Short mmCIF file of N, CA, C and O in Angstrom, two decimals:
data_model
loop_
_atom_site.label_atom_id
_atom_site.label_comp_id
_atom_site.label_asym_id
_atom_site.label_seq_id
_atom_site.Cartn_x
_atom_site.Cartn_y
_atom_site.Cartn_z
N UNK A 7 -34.29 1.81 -41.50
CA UNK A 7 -34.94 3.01 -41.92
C UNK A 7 -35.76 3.59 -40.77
O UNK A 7 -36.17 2.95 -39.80
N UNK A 8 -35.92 4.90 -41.02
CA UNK A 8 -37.06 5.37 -39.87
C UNK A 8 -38.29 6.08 -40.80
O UNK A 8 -38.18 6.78 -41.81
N UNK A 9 -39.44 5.68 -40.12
CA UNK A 9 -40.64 6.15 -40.81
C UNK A 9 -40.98 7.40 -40.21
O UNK A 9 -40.74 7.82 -39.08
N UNK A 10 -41.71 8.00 -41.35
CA UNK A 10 -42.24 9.39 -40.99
C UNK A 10 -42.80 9.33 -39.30
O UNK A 10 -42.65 10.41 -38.74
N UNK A 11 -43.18 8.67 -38.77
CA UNK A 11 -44.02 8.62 -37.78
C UNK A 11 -42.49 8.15 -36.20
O UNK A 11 -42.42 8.21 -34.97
N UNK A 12 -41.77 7.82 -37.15
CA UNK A 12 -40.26 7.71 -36.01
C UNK A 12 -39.99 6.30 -35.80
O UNK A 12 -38.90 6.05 -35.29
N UNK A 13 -40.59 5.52 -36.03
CA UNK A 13 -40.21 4.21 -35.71
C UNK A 13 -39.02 3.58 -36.53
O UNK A 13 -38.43 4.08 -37.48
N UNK A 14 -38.81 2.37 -35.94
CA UNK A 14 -37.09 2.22 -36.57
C UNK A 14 -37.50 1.00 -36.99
O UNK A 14 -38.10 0.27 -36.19
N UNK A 15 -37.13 0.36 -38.99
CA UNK A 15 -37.08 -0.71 -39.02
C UNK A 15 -36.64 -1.14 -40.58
O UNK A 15 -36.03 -0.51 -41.45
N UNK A 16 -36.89 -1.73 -40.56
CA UNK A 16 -36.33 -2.42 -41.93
C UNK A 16 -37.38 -2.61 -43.41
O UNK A 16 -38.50 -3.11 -43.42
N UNK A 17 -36.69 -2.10 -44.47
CA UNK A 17 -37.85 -2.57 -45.61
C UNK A 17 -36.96 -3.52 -46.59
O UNK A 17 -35.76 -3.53 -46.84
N UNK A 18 -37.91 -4.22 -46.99
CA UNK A 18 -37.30 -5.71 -48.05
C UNK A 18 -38.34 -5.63 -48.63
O UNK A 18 -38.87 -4.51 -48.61
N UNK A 19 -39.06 -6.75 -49.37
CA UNK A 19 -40.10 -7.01 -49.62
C UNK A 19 -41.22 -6.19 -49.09
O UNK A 19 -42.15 -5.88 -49.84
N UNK A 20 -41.18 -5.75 -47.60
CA UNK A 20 -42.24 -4.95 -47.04
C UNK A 20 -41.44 -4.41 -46.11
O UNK A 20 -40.24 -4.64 -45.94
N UNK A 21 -42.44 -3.37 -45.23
CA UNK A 21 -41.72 -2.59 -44.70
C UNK A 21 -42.58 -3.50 -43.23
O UNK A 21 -43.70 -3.89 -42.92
N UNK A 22 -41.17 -3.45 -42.67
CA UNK A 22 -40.99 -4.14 -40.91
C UNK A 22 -40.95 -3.20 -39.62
O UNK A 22 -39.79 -3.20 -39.23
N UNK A 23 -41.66 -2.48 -38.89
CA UNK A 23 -41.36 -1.90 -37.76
C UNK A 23 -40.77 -2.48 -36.46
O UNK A 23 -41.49 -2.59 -35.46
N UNK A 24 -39.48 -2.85 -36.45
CA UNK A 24 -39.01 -3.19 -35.47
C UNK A 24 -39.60 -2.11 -34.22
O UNK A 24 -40.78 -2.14 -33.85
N UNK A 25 -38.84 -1.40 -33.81
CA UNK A 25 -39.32 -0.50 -32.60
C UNK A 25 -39.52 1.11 -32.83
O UNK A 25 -38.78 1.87 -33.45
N UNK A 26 -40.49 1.33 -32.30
CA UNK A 26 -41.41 2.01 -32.00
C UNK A 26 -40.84 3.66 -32.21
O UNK A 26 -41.40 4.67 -32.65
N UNK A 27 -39.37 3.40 -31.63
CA UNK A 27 -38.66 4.56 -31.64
C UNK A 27 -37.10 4.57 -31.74
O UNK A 27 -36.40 3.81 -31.06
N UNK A 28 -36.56 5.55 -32.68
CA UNK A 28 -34.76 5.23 -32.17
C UNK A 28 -34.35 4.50 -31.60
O UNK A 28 -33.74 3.46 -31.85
N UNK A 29 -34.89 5.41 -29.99
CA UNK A 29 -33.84 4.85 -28.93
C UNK A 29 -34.12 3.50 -28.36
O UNK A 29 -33.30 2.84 -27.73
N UNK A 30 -35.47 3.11 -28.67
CA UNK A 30 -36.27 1.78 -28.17
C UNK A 30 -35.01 0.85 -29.21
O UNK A 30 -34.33 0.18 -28.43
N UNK A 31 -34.70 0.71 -30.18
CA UNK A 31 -33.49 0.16 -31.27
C UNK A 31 -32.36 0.52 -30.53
O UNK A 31 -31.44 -0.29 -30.53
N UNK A 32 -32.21 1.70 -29.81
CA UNK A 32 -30.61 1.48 -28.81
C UNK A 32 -30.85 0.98 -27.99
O UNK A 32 -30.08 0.03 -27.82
N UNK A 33 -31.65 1.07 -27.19
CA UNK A 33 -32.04 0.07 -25.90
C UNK A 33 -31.76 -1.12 -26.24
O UNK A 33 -30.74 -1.56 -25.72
N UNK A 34 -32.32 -1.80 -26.95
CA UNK A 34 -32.13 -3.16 -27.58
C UNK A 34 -31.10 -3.68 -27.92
O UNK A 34 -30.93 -4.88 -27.66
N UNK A 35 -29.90 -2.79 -28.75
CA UNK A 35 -28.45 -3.37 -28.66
C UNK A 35 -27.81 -2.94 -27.51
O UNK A 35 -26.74 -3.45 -27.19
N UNK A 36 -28.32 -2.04 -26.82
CA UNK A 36 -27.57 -2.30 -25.21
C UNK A 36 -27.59 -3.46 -24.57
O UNK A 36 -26.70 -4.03 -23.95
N UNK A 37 -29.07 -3.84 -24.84
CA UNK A 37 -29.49 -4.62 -23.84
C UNK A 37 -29.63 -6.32 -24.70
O UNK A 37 -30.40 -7.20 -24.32
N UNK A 38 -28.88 -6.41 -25.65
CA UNK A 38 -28.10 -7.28 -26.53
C UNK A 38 -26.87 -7.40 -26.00
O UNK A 38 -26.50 -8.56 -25.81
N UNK A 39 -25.88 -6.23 -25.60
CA UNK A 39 -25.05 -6.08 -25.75
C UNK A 39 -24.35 -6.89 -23.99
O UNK A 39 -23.29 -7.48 -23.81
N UNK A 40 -25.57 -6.57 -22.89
CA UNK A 40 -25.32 -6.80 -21.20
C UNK A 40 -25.94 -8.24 -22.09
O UNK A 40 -24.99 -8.68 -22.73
N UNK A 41 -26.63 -8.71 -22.22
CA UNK A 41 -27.13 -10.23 -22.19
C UNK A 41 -25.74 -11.20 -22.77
O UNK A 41 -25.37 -12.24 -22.22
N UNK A 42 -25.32 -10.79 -23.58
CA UNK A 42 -24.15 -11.28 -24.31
C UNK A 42 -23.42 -11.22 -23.28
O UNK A 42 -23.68 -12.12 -22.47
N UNK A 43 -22.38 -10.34 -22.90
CA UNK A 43 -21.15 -9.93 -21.94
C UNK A 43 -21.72 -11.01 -20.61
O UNK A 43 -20.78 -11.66 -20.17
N UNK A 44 -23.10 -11.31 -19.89
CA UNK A 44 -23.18 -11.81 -18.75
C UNK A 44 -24.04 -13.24 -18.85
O UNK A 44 -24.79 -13.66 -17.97
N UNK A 45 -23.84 -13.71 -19.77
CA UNK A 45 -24.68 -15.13 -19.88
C UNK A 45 -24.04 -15.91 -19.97
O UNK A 45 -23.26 -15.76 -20.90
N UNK A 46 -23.88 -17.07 -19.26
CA UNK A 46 -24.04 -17.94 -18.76
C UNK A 46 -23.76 -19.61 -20.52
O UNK A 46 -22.95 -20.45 -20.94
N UNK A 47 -25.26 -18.97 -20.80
CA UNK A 47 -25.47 -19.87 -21.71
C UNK A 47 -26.14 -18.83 -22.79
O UNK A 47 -26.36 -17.67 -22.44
N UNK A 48 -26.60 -19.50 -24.67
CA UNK A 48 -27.04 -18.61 -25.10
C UNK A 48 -27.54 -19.52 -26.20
O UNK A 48 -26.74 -20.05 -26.96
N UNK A 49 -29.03 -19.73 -26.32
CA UNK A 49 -29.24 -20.36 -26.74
C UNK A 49 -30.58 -20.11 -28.39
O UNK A 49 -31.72 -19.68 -28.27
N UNK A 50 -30.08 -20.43 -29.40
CA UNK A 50 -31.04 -19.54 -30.69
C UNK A 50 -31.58 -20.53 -31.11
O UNK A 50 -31.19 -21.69 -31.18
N UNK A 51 -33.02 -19.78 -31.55
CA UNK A 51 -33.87 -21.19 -32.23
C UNK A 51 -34.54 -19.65 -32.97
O UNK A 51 -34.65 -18.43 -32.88
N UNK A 52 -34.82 -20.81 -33.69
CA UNK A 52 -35.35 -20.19 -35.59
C UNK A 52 -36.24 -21.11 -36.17
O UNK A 52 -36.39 -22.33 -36.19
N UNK A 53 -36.61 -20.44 -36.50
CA UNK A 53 -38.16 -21.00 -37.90
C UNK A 53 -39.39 -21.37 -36.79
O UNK A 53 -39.56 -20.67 -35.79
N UNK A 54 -40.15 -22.45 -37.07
CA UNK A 54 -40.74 -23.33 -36.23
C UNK A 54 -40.46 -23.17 -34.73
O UNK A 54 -41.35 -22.69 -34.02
N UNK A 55 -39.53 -23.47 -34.30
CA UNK A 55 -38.85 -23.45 -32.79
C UNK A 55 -39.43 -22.39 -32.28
O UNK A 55 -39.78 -22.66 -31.13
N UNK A 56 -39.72 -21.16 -32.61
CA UNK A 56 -39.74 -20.27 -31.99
C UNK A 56 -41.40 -20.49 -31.51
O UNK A 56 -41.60 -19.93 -30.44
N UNK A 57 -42.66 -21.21 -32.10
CA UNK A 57 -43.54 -21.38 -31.91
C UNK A 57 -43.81 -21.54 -30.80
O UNK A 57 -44.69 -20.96 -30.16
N UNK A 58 -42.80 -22.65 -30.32
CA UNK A 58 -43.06 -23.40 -28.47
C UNK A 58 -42.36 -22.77 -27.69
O UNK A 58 -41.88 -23.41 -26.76
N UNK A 59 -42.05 -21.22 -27.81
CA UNK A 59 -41.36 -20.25 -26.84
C UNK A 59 -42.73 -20.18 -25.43
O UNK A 59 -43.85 -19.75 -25.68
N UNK A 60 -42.39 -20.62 -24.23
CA UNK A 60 -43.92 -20.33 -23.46
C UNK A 60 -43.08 -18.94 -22.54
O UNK A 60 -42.06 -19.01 -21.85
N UNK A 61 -43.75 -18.03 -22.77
CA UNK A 61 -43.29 -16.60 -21.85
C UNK A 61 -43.78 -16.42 -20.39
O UNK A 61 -43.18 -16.00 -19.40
N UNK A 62 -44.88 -16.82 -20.53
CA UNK A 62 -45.75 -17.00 -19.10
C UNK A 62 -44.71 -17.21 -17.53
O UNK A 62 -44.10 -18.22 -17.19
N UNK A 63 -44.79 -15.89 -16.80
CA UNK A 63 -44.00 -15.60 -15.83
C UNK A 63 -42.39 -14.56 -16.24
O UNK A 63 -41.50 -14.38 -15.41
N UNK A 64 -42.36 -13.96 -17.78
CA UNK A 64 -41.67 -13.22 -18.17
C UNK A 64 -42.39 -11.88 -18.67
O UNK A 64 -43.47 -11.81 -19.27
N UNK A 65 -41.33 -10.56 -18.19
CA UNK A 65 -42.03 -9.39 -18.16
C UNK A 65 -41.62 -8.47 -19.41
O UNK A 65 -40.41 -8.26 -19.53
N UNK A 66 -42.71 -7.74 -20.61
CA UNK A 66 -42.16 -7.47 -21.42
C UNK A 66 -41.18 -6.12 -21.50
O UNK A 66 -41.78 -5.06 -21.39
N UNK A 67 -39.99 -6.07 -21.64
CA UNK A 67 -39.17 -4.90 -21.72
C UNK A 67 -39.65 -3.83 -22.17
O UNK A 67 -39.83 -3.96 -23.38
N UNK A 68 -40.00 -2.71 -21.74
CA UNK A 68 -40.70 -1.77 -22.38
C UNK A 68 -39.57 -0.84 -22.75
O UNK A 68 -40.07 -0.17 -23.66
N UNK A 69 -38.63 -0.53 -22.62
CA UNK A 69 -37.67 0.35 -23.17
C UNK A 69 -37.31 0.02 -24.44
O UNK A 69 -36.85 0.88 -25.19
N UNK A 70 -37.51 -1.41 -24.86
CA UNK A 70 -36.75 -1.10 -25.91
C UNK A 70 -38.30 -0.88 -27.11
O UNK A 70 -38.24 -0.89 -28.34
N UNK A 71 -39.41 -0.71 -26.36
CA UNK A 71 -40.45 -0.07 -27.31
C UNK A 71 -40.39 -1.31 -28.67
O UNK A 71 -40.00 -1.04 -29.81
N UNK A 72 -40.78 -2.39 -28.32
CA UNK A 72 -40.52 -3.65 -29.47
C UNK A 72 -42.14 -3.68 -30.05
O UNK A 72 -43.22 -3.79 -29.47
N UNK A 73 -41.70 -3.53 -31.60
CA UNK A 73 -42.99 -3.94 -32.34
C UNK A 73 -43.00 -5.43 -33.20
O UNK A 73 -43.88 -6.29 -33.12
N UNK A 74 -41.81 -5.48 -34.03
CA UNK A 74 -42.28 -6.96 -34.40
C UNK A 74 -40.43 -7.41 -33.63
O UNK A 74 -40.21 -8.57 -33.97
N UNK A 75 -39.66 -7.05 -33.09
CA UNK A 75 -38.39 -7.32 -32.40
C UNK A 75 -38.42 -7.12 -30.99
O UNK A 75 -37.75 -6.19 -30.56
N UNK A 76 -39.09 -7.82 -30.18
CA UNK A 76 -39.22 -7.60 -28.17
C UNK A 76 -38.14 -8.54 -27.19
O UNK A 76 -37.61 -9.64 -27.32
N UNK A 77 -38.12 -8.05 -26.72
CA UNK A 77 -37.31 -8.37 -24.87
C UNK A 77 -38.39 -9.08 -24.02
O UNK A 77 -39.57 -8.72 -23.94
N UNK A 78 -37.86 -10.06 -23.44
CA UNK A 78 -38.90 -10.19 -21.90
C UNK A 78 -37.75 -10.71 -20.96
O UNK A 78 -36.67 -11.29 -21.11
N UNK A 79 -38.45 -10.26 -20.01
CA UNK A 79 -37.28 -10.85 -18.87
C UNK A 79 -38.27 -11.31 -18.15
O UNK A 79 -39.48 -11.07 -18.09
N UNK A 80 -37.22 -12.34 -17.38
CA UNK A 80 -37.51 -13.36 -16.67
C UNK A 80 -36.92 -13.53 -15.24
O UNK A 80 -36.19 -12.57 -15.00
N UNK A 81 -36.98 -14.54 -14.05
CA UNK A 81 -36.20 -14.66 -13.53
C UNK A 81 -34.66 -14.48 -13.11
O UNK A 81 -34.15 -14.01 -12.09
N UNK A 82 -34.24 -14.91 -14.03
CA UNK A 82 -33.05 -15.38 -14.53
C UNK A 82 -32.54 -15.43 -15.49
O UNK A 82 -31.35 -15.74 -15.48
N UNK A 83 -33.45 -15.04 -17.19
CA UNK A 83 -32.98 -15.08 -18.13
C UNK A 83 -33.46 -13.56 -18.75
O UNK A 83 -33.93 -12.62 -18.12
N UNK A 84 -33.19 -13.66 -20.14
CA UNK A 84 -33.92 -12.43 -21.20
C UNK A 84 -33.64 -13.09 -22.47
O UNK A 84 -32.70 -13.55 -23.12
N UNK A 85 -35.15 -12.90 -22.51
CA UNK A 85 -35.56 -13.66 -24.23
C UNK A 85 -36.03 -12.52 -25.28
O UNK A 85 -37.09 -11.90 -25.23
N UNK A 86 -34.84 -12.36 -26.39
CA UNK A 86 -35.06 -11.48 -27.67
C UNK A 86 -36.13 -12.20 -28.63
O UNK A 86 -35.95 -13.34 -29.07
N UNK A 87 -37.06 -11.55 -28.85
CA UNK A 87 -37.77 -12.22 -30.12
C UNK A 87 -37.53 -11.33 -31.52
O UNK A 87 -37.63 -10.12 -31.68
N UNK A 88 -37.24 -12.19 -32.28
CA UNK A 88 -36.97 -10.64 -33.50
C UNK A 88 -36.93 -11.43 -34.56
O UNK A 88 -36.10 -12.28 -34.90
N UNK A 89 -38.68 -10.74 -35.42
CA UNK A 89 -39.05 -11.51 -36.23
C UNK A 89 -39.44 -10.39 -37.30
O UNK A 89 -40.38 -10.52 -38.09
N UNK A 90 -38.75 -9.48 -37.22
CA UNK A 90 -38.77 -8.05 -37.89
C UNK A 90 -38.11 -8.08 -39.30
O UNK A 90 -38.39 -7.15 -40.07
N UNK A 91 -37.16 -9.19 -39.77
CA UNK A 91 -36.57 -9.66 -40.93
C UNK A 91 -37.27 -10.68 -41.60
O UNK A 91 -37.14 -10.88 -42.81
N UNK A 92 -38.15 -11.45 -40.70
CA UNK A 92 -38.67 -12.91 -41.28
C UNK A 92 -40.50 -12.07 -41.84
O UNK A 92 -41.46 -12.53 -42.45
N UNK A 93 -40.19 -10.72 -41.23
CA UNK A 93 -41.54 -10.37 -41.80
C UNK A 93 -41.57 -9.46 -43.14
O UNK A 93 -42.36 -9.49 -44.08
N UNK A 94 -40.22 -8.48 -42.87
CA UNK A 94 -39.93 -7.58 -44.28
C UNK A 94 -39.79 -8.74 -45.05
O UNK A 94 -40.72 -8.68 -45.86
N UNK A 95 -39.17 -9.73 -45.24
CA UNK A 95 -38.68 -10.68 -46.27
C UNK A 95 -39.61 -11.57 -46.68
O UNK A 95 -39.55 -12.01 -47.83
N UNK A 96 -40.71 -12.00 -45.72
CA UNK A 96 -41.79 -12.68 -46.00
C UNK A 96 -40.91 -14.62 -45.90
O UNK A 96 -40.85 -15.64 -46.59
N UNK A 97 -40.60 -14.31 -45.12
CA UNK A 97 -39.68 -15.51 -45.01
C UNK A 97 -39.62 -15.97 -43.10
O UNK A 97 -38.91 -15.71 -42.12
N UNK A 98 -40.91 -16.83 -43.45
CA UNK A 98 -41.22 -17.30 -41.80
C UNK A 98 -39.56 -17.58 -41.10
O UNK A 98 -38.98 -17.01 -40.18
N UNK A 99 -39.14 -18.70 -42.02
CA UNK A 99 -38.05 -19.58 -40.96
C UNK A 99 -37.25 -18.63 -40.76
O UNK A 99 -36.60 -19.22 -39.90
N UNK A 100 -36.67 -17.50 -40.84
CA UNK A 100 -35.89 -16.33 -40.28
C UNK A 100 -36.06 -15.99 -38.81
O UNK A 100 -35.36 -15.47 -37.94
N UNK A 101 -37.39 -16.56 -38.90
CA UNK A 101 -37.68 -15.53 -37.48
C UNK A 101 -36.85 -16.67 -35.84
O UNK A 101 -36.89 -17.88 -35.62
N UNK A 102 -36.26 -15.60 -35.12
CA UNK A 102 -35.77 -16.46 -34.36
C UNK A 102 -35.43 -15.74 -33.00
O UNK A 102 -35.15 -14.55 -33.11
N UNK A 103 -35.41 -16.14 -32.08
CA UNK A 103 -35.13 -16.27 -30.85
C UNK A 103 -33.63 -16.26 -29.94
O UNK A 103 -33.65 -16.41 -28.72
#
């Protein structure tokens, strides 16, 4: 859904603002889309797991304008957080990495 105010996200149980704007939500499956096509490895963790994510030395993606769904890049990698379903739903262990 998009809210009066433009942001793009999901309602269930509550309403979730993934990103900030449209295109910040296209950015994001673009940039879903290059991480997929050029990795290496690909690795998902959910519920709990996502707790001991340490970001420290990763930079947050600002294009894709992430409110409860963000990008960071790293060195060498790019870490999706997207906890934009585990929050409309009210359902922690969703949220995942």
């Amino acid at each position: 859904m998009i809210s009066p105010s433009g942001e793009f996200g999901i309602q269930a149980e509550r309403w979730a603002p993934l990103h900030a704007t449209v295109e910040g939500w296209v950015e994001s499956i673009a940039l879903a889309r290059h991480a997929s096509t050029g990795a290496e490895q690909i690795t998902k963790l959910v519920g709990d797991d996502v707790d001991g994510i340490e970001l420290n030395g990763y930079a947050r993606v600002r294009e894709v304008k992430g409110l409860a769904d963000t990008w960071w890049r790293g060195p060498d990698s790019l870490v999706a957080l997207c906890s934009g379903e585990a929050v409309s739903l009210d359902f922690r262990r969703a949220a995942s990495q």
